[in-house]
XYZ file of N, CA and C in Angstrom:
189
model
N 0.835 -1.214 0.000
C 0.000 0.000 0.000
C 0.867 1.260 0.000
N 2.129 1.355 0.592
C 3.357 2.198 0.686
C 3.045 2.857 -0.614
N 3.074 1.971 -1.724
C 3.923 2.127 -2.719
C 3.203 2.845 -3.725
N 2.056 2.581 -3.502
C 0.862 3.280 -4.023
C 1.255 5.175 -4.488
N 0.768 5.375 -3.795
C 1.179 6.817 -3.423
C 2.212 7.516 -3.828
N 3.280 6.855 -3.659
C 4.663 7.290 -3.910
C 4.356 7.025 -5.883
N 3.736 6.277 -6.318
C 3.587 6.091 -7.615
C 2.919 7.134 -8.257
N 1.879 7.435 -7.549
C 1.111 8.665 -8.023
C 1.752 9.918 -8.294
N 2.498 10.101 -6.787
C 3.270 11.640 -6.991
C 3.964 11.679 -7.806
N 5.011 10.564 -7.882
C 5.891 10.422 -9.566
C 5.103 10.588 -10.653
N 3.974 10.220 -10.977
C 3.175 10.566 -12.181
C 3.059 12.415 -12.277
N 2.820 12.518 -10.918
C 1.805 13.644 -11.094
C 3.239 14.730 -11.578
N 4.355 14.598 -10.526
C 6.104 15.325 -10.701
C 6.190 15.236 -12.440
N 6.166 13.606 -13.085
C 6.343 13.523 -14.139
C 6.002 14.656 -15.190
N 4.372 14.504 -15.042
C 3.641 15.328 -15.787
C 3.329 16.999 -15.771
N 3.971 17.334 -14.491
C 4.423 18.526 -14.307
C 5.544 19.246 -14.824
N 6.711 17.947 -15.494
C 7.970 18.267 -16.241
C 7.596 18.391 -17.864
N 6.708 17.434 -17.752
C 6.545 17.036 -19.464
C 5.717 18.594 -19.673
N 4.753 18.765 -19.084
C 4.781 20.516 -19.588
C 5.340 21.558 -19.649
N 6.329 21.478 -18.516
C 7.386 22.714 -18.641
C 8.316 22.537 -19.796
N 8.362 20.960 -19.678
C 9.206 21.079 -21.108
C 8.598 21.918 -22.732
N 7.278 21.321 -22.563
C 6.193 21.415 -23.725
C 6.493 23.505 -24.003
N 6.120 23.767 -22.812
C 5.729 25.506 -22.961
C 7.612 25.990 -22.784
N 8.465 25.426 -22.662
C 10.282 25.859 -22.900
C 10.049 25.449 -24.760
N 9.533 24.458 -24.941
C 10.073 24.345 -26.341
C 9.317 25.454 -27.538
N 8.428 25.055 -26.930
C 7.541 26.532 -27.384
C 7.939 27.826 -27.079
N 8.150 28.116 -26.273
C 9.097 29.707 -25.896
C 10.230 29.443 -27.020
N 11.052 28.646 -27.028
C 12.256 28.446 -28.215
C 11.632 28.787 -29.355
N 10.590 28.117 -29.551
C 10.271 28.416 -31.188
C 10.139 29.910 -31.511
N 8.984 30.331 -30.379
C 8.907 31.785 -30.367
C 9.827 32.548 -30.885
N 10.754 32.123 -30.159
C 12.412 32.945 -29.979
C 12.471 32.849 -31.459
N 12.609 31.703 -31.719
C 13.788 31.778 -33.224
C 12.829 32.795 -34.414
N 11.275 32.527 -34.436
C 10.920 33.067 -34.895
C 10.797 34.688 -34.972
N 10.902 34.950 -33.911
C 11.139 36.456 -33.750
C 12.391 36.882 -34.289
N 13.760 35.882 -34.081
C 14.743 36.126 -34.352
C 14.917 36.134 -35.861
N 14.076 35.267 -36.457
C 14.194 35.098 -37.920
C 13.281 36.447 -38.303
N 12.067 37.068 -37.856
C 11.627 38.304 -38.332
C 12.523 39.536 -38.595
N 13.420 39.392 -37.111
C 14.351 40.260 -37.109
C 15.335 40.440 -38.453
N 15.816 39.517 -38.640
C 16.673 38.919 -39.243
C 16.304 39.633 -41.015
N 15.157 38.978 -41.363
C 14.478 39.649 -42.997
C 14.085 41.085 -42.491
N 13.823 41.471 -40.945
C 13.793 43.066 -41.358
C 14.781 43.929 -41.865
N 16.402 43.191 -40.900
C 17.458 44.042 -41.574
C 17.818 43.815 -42.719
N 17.554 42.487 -43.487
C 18.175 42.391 -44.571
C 17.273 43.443 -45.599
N 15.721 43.415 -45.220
C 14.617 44.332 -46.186
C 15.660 46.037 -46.041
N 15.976 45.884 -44.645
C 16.374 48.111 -44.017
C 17.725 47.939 -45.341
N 18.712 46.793 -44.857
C 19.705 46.958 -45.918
C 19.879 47.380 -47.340
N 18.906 46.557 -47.948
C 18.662 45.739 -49.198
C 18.293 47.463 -49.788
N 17.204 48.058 -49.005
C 16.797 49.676 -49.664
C 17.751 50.297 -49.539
N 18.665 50.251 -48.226
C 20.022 51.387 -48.395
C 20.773 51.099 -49.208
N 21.146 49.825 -49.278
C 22.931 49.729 -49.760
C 22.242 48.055 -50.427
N 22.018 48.043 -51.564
C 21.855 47.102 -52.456
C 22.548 46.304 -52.470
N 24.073 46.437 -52.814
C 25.030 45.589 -53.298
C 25.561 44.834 -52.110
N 25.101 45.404 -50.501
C 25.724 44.550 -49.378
C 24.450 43.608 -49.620
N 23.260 44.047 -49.730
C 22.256 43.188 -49.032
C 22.443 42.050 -50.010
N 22.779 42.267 -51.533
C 23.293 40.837 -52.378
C 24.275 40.105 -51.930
N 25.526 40.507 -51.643
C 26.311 39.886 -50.888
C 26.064 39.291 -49.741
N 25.489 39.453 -48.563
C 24.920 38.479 -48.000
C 23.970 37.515 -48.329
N 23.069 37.908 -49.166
C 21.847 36.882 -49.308
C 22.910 35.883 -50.489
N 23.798 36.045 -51.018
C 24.880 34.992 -51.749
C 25.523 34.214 -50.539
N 25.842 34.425 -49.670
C 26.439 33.923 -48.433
C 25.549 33.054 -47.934
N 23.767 33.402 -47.649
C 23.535 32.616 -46.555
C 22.829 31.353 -47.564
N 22.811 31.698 -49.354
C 22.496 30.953 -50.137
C 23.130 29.728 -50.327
N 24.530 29.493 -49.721
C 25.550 28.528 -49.778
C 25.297 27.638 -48.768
C-alpha cells in the first residue's frame, strides 16, 4: 500500500515536467521566430540602403 502513493506523486512530478518542457520548447520556437523576423527586417532596411551589401549576404547565406 506504501507504494501506491509514492507512484502517483511520480506521475503527477512527471507530468508537471513534461509541460514545462512542452511551454520551454515553445518559448524556443517563439524565440527563433522572432529572431528570424528580425533577421528579414534588416536584410529588407539593408537591401533599400545599400543594395550591393544586401546581395552579398543573401549569396552567403544561399551557400
Amino acid at each position: 500500500m506504501r507504494g501506491l502513493p509514492r507512484r502517483s506523486t511520480k506521475n503527477s512530478s512527471l507530468r508537471s515536467k513534461g509541460g514545462m518542457a512542452r511551454s520551454r520548447l515553445l518559448s524556443e520556437v517563439a524565440l527563433q521566430t522572432q529572431q528570424k523576423k528580425k533577421l528579414l527586417l534588416m536584410r529588407r532596411k539593408e537591401s533599400s540602403t545599400n543594395p550591393s551589401l544586401a546581395s552579398q549576404k543573401q549569396k552567403i547565406f544561399c551557400r
